[in-house]
Amino acid sequence: MIFTVAIDGPAAAGKGTISRRLADQFGFAYLDTGLLYRAVGAKVADGVEPAKAAETLRAADLTRDDLRSHIAGQAASKVAVIPEVRRALVQFQRDFARQSGGAVLDGRDIGTVICPDADLKFFITARPEVRAHRRYLELGGDEAQILNEIIERDSRDMSRADAPLRAADDAVVIDTSDLGIEAAVAEAAVHVTARLGG
Ligand code: C5P
């Protein structure tokens, strides 16, 4: 069975948690595509040229332990505006999406560019202040500065020419600002069950 769930949205909206939980519940494979861009950003910080860093990306690059930081997120969104970087990562993501047994991919352009024919698309969002507070609880740091970084990163992701962050026309939008994670996962799962049943 090929069944693709595409999950997009801004930083810290809850995409990762919802994706992981859906993958667990329905036995789908899960790909955090942000990690690909974070790993490319880290290689570029080490001196590798961006397109080359994306073309030579290996599974081992995704296991670096410095990829979750705010700095890695900013570095990712800077390399993510480069069309050659995005192009180099397309096929890997599409192959992952079409593996047998079902797949969940989360990112910024999954429902719009990578998997426009996905069986189900979600756009997970939340107010910037709520997202900044979640990141602060997760990673620590200065909450006001985190908010500024999130706003800056969202604006770069939404305004870039190639594959900007936006909800696909046929995406189910879930705003997690005032929704506990259990409720958000449950809402998403209802849609997956319905789509699988149909
Ligand atoms: O989701 P995460 O915060 O790990 O993503 C880091 C950055 O990678 C994003 O801010 C965005 O610029 C980029 N990205 C992207 N397309 C994706 C996933 C992530 O441009 N599909």
PDB file of C-alpha atoms and ligand atoms in Angstrom:
ATOM      1  CA  MET A   1       0.000   0.000   0.000  1.00  0.00           C
ATOM      2  CA  ILE A   2       1.242   3.481  -0.885  1.00  0.00           C
ATOM      3  CA  PHE A   3      -0.302   6.140   1.339  1.00  0.00           C
ATOM      4  CA  THR A   4       1.333   9.532   1.799  1.00  0.00           C
ATOM      5  CA  VAL A   5       0.543  12.013   4.534  1.00  0.00           C
ATOM      6  CA  ALA A   6       2.046  15.481   3.914  1.00  0.00           C
ATOM      7  CA  ILE A   7       2.393  17.766   6.944  1.00  0.00           C
ATOM      8  CA  ASP A   8       3.532  21.372   6.582  1.00  0.00           C
ATOM      9  CA  GLY A   9       3.634  24.414   8.806  1.00  0.00           C
ATOM     10  CA  PRO A  10       5.889  26.955  10.508  1.00  0.00           C
ATOM     11  CA  ALA A  11       8.549  26.199  13.139  1.00  0.00           C
ATOM     12  CA  ALA A  12       7.383  24.702  16.459  1.00  0.00           C
ATOM     13  CA  ALA A  13       3.718  24.423  15.489  1.00  0.00           C
ATOM     14  CA  GLY A  14       3.645  20.747  16.508  1.00  0.00           C
ATOM     15  CA  LYS A  15       4.281  19.113  13.110  1.00  0.00           C
ATOM     16  CA  GLY A  16       6.991  16.792  14.397  1.00  0.00           C
ATOM     17  CA  THR A  17       4.979  15.461  17.316  1.00  0.00           C
ATOM     18  CA  ILE A  18       1.832  14.979  15.261  1.00  0.00           C
ATOM     19  CA  SER A  19       3.818  13.289  12.475  1.00  0.00           C
ATOM     20  CA  ARG A  20       5.606  10.889  14.825  1.00  0.00           C
ATOM     21  CA  ARG A  21       2.397   9.997  16.612  1.00  0.00           C
ATOM     22  CA  LEU A  22       0.483   9.357  13.376  1.00  0.00           C
ATOM     23  CA  ALA A  23       3.373   7.255  12.065  1.00  0.00           C
ATOM     24  CA  ASP A  24       3.371   5.168  15.272  1.00  0.00           C
ATOM     25  CA  GLN A  25      -0.389   4.778  15.348  1.00  0.00           C
ATOM     26  CA  PHE A  26      -0.806   3.745  11.717  1.00  0.00           C
ATOM     27  CA  GLY A  27       2.538   1.969  11.210  1.00  0.00           C
ATOM     28  CA  PHE A  28       3.821   4.464   8.620  1.00  0.00           C
ATOM     29  CA  ALA A  29       7.444   5.457   8.066  1.00  0.00           C
ATOM     30  CA  TYR A  30       8.314   9.020   9.124  1.00  0.00           C
ATOM     31  CA  LEU A  31      10.670  11.553   7.558  1.00  0.00           C
ATOM     32  CA  ASP A  32      11.444  14.892   9.227  1.00  0.00           C
ATOM     33  CA  THR A  33      12.494  16.783   6.088  1.00  0.00           C
ATOM     34  CA  GLY A  34      13.681  19.776   8.155  1.00  0.00           C
ATOM     35  CA  LEU A  35      16.536  17.544   9.252  1.00  0.00           C
ATOM     36  CA  LEU A  36      17.761  17.344   5.646  1.00  0.00           C
ATOM     37  CA  TYR A  37      18.016  21.139   5.452  1.00  0.00           C
ATOM     38  CA  ARG A  38      19.538  21.347   8.935  1.00  0.00           C
ATOM     39  CA  ALA A  39      22.209  18.813   7.936  1.00  0.00           C
ATOM     40  CA  VAL A  40      22.976  20.745   4.734  1.00  0.00           C
ATOM     41  CA  GLY A  41      23.201  23.972   6.773  1.00  0.00           C
ATOM     42  CA  ALA A  42      25.642  22.304   9.186  1.00  0.00           C
ATOM     43  CA  LYS A  43      27.869  21.086   6.338  1.00  0.00           C
ATOM     44  CA  VAL A  44      27.860  24.586   4.844  1.00  0.00           C
ATOM     45  CA  ALA A  45      28.899  25.993   8.237  1.00  0.00           C
ATOM     46  CA  ASP A  46      31.800  23.512   8.063  1.00  0.00           C
ATOM     47  CA  GLY A  47      32.883  25.059   4.760  1.00  0.00           C
ATOM     48  CA  VAL A  48      31.175  22.864   2.136  1.00  0.00           C
ATOM     49  CA  GLU A  49      29.555  24.642  -0.808  1.00  0.00           C
ATOM     50  CA  PRO A  50      25.697  24.510  -0.461  1.00  0.00           C
ATOM     51  CA  ALA A  51      24.737  22.590  -3.625  1.00  0.00           C
ATOM     52  CA  LYS A  52      27.587  20.154  -3.045  1.00  0.00           C
ATOM     53  CA  ALA A  53      26.518  19.685   0.589  1.00  0.00           C
ATOM     54  CA  ALA A  54      22.990  18.731  -0.555  1.00  0.00           C
ATOM     55  CA  GLU A  55      24.136  16.479  -3.403  1.00  0.00           C
ATOM     56  CA  THR A  56      26.494  14.529  -1.142  1.00  0.00           C
ATOM     57  CA  LEU A  57      24.141  14.276   1.860  1.00  0.00           C
ATOM     58  CA  ARG A  58      24.374  10.867   3.545  1.00  0.00           C
ATOM     59  CA  ALA A  59      22.298   9.166   6.264  1.00  0.00           C
ATOM     60  CA  ALA A  60      25.182   9.666   8.711  1.00  0.00           C
ATOM     61  CA  ASP A  61      24.924  13.465   8.258  1.00  0.00           C
ATOM     62  CA  LEU A  62      21.425  13.316   9.763  1.00  0.00           C
ATOM     63  CA  THR A  63      22.645  11.870  13.052  1.00  0.00           C
ATOM     64  CA  ARG A  64      24.845  14.836  14.073  1.00  0.00           C
ATOM     65  CA  ASP A  65      23.866  15.915  17.548  1.00  0.00           C
ATOM     66  CA  ASP A  66      24.028  19.660  16.819  1.00  0.00           C
ATOM     67  CA  LEU A  67      21.103  19.747  14.355  1.00  0.00           C
ATOM     68  CA  ARG A  68      18.310  20.607  16.826  1.00  0.00           C
ATOM     69  CA  SER A  69      19.680  23.964  17.986  1.00  0.00           C
ATOM     70  CA  HIS A  70      18.272  27.413  17.114  1.00  0.00           C
ATOM     71  CA  ILE A  71      21.484  28.117  15.199  1.00  0.00           C
ATOM     72  CA  ALA A  72      21.032  24.982  13.067  1.00  0.00           C
ATOM     73  CA  GLY A  73      17.430  26.024  12.346  1.00  0.00           C
ATOM     74  CA  GLN A  74      18.536  29.440  11.127  1.00  0.00           C
ATOM     75  CA  ALA A  75      21.347  27.912   9.042  1.00  0.00           C
ATOM     76  CA  ALA A  76      18.810  25.487   7.514  1.00  0.00           C
ATOM     77  CA  SER A  77      16.425  28.240   6.482  1.00  0.00           C
ATOM     78  CA  LYS A  78      19.294  30.151   4.833  1.00  0.00           C
ATOM     79  CA  VAL A  79      20.367  27.208   2.639  1.00  0.00           C
ATOM     80  CA  ALA A  80      16.701  26.331   2.014  1.00  0.00           C
ATOM     81  CA  VAL A  81      16.267  29.415  -0.220  1.00  0.00           C
ATOM     82  CA  ILE A  82      18.860  28.040  -2.693  1.00  0.00           C
ATOM     83  CA  PRO A  83      17.081  26.283  -5.608  1.00  0.00           C
ATOM     84  CA  GLU A  84      20.013  23.884  -6.262  1.00  0.00           C
ATOM     85  CA  VAL A  85      19.858  22.714  -2.651  1.00  0.00           C
ATOM     86  CA  ARG A  86      16.114  22.104  -2.817  1.00  0.00           C
ATOM     87  CA  ARG A  87      16.389  20.333  -6.165  1.00  0.00           C
ATOM     88  CA  ALA A  88      19.057  17.946  -4.855  1.00  0.00           C
ATOM     89  CA  LEU A  89      16.733  16.827  -2.038  1.00  0.00           C
ATOM     90  CA  VAL A  90      13.531  16.290  -4.052  1.00  0.00           C
ATOM     91  CA  GLN A  91      14.003  12.733  -5.288  1.00  0.00           C
ATOM     92  CA  PHE A  92      15.006  11.315  -1.923  1.00  0.00           C
ATOM     93  CA  GLN A  93      11.829  12.768  -0.364  1.00  0.00           C
ATOM     94  CA  ARG A  94       9.566  11.546  -3.179  1.00  0.00           C
ATOM     95  CA  ASP A  95      11.027   8.033  -2.986  1.00  0.00           C
ATOM     96  CA  PHE A  96      10.487   8.034   0.770  1.00  0.00           C
ATOM     97  CA  ALA A  97       6.869   9.163   0.300  1.00  0.00           C
ATOM     98  CA  ARG A  98       6.092   6.342  -2.108  1.00  0.00           C
ATOM     99  CA  GLN A  99       7.542   3.458  -0.124  1.00  0.00           C
ATOM    100  CA  SER A 100       5.217   0.591   0.534  1.00  0.00           C
ATOM    101  CA  GLY A 101       3.414   0.615   3.885  1.00  0.00           C
ATOM    102  CA  GLY A 102       2.663   4.340   4.057  1.00  0.00           C
ATOM    103  CA  ALA A 103       4.721   7.405   4.929  1.00  0.00           C
ATOM    104  CA  VAL A 104       4.390  10.673   6.807  1.00  0.00           C
ATOM    105  CA  LEU A 105       6.647  13.562   5.762  1.00  0.00           C
ATOM    106  CA  ASP A 106       6.761  16.886   7.533  1.00  0.00           C
ATOM    107  CA  GLY A 107       8.289  20.128   6.304  1.00  0.00           C
ATOM    108  CA  ARG A 108       7.366  23.338   4.528  1.00  0.00           C
ATOM    109  CA  ASP A 109       6.637  22.292   0.920  1.00  0.00           C
ATOM    110  CA  ILE A 110       5.529  18.672   1.188  1.00  0.00           C
ATOM    111  CA  GLY A 111       1.879  19.169   0.195  1.00  0.00           C
ATOM    112  CA  THR A 112       2.652  21.889  -2.355  1.00  0.00           C
ATOM    113  CA  VAL A 113       5.828  20.731  -4.151  1.00  0.00           C
ATOM    114  CA  ILE A 114       7.223  17.385  -2.991  1.00  0.00           C
ATOM    115  CA  CYS A 115       3.962  15.402  -2.832  1.00  0.00           C
ATOM    116  CA  PRO A 116       1.194  17.447  -4.494  1.00  0.00           C
ATOM    117  CA  ASP A 117      -0.759  14.187  -4.910  1.00  0.00           C
ATOM    118  CA  ALA A 118      -0.470  13.124  -1.251  1.00  0.00           C
ATOM    119  CA  ASP A 119      -3.457  11.160   0.036  1.00  0.00           C
ATOM    120  CA  LEU A 120      -3.856  13.565   2.924  1.00  0.00           C
ATOM    121  CA  LYS A 121      -2.367  16.998   3.649  1.00  0.00           C
ATOM    122  CA  PHE A 122      -2.232  18.889   6.905  1.00  0.00           C
ATOM    123  CA  PHE A 123      -1.137  22.440   7.633  1.00  0.00           C
ATOM    124  CA  ILE A 124      -0.248  22.710  11.317  1.00  0.00           C
ATOM    125  CA  THR A 125       0.052  26.203  12.692  1.00  0.00           C
ATOM    126  CA  ALA A 126      -0.003  28.199  15.954  1.00  0.00           C
ATOM    127  CA  ARG A 127       0.502  31.800  17.062  1.00  0.00           C
ATOM    128  CA  PRO A 128       4.193  32.869  17.044  1.00  0.00           C
ATOM    129  CA  GLU A 129       4.210  33.610  20.813  1.00  0.00           C
ATOM    130  CA  VAL A 130       2.930  30.111  21.565  1.00  0.00           C
ATOM    131  CA  ARG A 131       5.526  28.530  19.293  1.00  0.00           C
ATOM    132  CA  ALA A 132       8.348  30.591  20.820  1.00  0.00           C
ATOM    133  CA  HIS A 133       7.261  29.533  24.313  1.00  0.00           C
ATOM    134  CA  ARG A 134       7.310  25.850  23.294  1.00  0.00           C
ATOM    135  CA  ARG A 135      10.827  26.183  21.872  1.00  0.00           C
ATOM    136  CA  TYR A 136      11.914  27.955  25.048  1.00  0.00           C
ATOM    137  CA  LEU A 137      10.594  25.093  27.183  1.00  0.00           C
ATOM    138  CA  GLU A 138      12.260  22.556  24.887  1.00  0.00           C
ATOM    139  CA  LEU A 139      15.671  24.160  24.332  1.00  0.00           C
ATOM    140  CA  GLY A 140      15.970  26.996  26.885  1.00  0.00           C
ATOM    141  CA  GLY A 141      17.520  30.373  26.026  1.00  0.00           C
ATOM    142  CA  ASP A 142      16.050  33.862  25.848  1.00  0.00           C
ATOM    143  CA  GLU A 143      12.342  33.658  25.008  1.00  0.00           C
ATOM    144  CA  ALA A 144      12.144  37.142  23.419  1.00  0.00           C
ATOM    145  CA  GLN A 145      15.094  36.339  21.191  1.00  0.00           C
ATOM    146  CA  ILE A 146      13.575  32.969  20.232  1.00  0.00           C
ATOM    147  CA  LEU A 147      10.365  34.768  19.228  1.00  0.00           C
ATOM    148  CA  ASN A 148      12.343  37.150  17.021  1.00  0.00           C
ATOM    149  CA  GLU A 149      14.203  34.246  15.407  1.00  0.00           C
ATOM    150  CA  ILE A 150      10.971  32.357  14.770  1.00  0.00           C
ATOM    151  CA  ILE A 151       9.367  35.401  13.150  1.00  0.00           C
ATOM    152  CA  GLU A 152      12.487  35.965  11.039  1.00  0.00           C
ATOM    153  CA  ARG A 153      12.664  32.295   9.970  1.00  0.00           C
ATOM    154  CA  ASP A 154       8.915  32.127   9.141  1.00  0.00           C
ATOM    155  CA  SER A 155       9.183  35.260   7.069  1.00  0.00           C
ATOM    156  CA  ARG A 156      12.204  33.908   5.145  1.00  0.00           C
ATOM    157  CA  ASP A 157      10.424  30.564   4.604  1.00  0.00           C
ATOM    158  CA  MET A 158       7.198  32.250   3.412  1.00  0.00           C
ATOM    159  CA  SER A 159       8.769  34.850   1.149  1.00  0.00           C
ATOM    160  CA  ARG A 160      11.337  32.775  -0.733  1.00  0.00           C
ATOM    161  CA  ALA A 161      10.730  32.358  -4.454  1.00  0.00           C
ATOM    162  CA  ASP A 162      11.302  28.590  -4.580  1.00  0.00           C
ATOM    163  CA  ALA A 163       8.788  26.414  -2.696  1.00  0.00           C
ATOM    164  CA  PRO A 164       7.659  28.997  -0.112  1.00  0.00           C
ATOM    165  CA  LEU A 165       5.869  27.886   3.041  1.00  0.00           C
ATOM    166  CA  ARG A 166       2.122  27.963   2.457  1.00  0.00           C
ATOM    167  CA  ALA A 167      -0.861  25.709   3.007  1.00  0.00           C
ATOM    168  CA  ALA A 168      -1.855  23.596   0.008  1.00  0.00           C
ATOM    169  CA  ASP A 169      -5.372  24.448  -1.162  1.00  0.00           C
ATOM    170  CA  ASP A 170      -6.574  20.995  -0.129  1.00  0.00           C
ATOM    171  CA  ALA A 171      -4.805  20.870   3.258  1.00  0.00           C
ATOM    172  CA  VAL A 172      -6.641  20.322   6.530  1.00  0.00           C
ATOM    173  CA  VAL A 173      -5.591  23.254   8.744  1.00  0.00           C
ATOM    174  CA  ILE A 174      -5.081  22.570  12.450  1.00  0.00           C
ATOM    175  CA  ASP A 175      -4.234  25.491  14.760  1.00  0.00           C
ATOM    176  CA  THR A 176      -2.558  24.077  17.868  1.00  0.00           C
ATOM    177  CA  SER A 177      -2.339  27.399  19.782  1.00  0.00           C
ATOM    178  CA  ASP A 178      -5.133  26.494  22.180  1.00  0.00           C
ATOM    179  CA  LEU A 179      -5.215  22.760  21.560  1.00  0.00           C
ATOM    180  CA  GLY A 180      -3.349  20.209  23.688  1.00  0.00           C
ATOM    181  CA  ILE A 181      -1.125  17.859  21.738  1.00  0.00           C
ATOM    182  CA  GLU A 182      -3.424  14.888  22.451  1.00  0.00           C
ATOM    183  CA  ALA A 183      -6.382  16.740  20.948  1.00  0.00           C
ATOM    184  CA  ALA A 184      -4.345  17.791  17.907  1.00  0.00           C
ATOM    185  CA  VAL A 185      -3.115  14.226  17.300  1.00  0.00           C
ATOM    186  CA  ALA A 186      -6.639  12.867  17.758  1.00  0.00           C
ATOM    187  CA  GLU A 187      -8.046  15.374  15.257  1.00  0.00           C
ATOM    188  CA  ALA A 188      -5.398  14.468  12.675  1.00  0.00           C
ATOM    189  CA  ALA A 189      -5.911  10.736  13.274  1.00  0.00           C
ATOM    190  CA  VAL A 190      -9.640  11.058  12.532  1.00  0.00           C
ATOM    191  CA  HIS A 191      -8.771  12.347   9.065  1.00  0.00           C
ATOM    192  CA  VAL A 192      -6.243   9.568   8.427  1.00  0.00           C
ATOM    193  CA  THR A 193      -8.729   6.896   9.495  1.00  0.00           C
ATOM    194  CA  ALA A 194     -11.417   8.390   7.256  1.00  0.00           C
ATOM    195  CA  ARG A 195      -9.075   8.596   4.281  1.00  0.00           C
ATOM    196  CA  LEU A 196      -7.795   5.054   4.774  1.00  0.00           C
ATOM    197  CA  GLY A 197     -11.356   3.781   5.135  1.00  0.00           C
ATOM    198  CA  GLY A 198     -12.446   5.486   1.959  1.00  0.00           C
TER     199      GLY A 198
HETATM  200  O1  C5P B   1      11.302  21.940  10.415  1.00  0.00           O
HETATM  201  P1  C5P B   1      12.625  22.516  10.810  1.00  0.00           P
HETATM  202  O2  C5P B   1      12.524  23.623  11.804  1.00  0.00           O
HETATM  203  O3  C5P B   1      13.606  21.471  11.228  1.00  0.00           O
HETATM  204  O4  C5P B   1      13.197  23.141   9.445  1.00  0.00           O
HETATM  205  C1  C5P B   1      14.358  23.928   9.420  1.00  0.00           C
HETATM  206  C2  C5P B   1      14.321  24.824   8.193  1.00  0.00           C
HETATM  207  O5  C5P B   1      14.491  24.014   7.015  1.00  0.00           O
HETATM  208  C3  C5P B   1      13.020  25.578   7.956  1.00  0.00           C
HETATM  209  O6  C5P B   1      12.979  26.819   8.630  1.00  0.00           O
HETATM  210  C4  C5P B   1      12.999  25.753   6.444  1.00  0.00           C
HETATM  211  O7  C5P B   1      13.719  26.887   6.048  1.00  0.00           O
HETATM  212  C5  C5P B   1      13.743  24.526   5.936  1.00  0.00           C
HETATM  213  N1  C5P B   1      12.837  23.511   5.391  1.00  0.00           N
HETATM  214  C6  C5P B   1      12.366  23.678   4.099  1.00  0.00           C
HETATM  215  N2  C5P B   1      11.590  22.727   3.528  1.00  0.00           N
HETATM  216  C7  C5P B   1      11.245  21.626   4.214  1.00  0.00           C
HETATM  217  C8  C5P B   1      11.688  21.447   5.543  1.00  0.00           C
HETATM  218  C9  C5P B   1      12.468  22.426   6.115  1.00  0.00           C
HETATM  219  O8  C5P B   1      12.658  24.678   3.463  1.00  0.00           O
HETATM  220  N3  C5P B   1      10.500  20.698   3.617  1.00  0.00           N
END
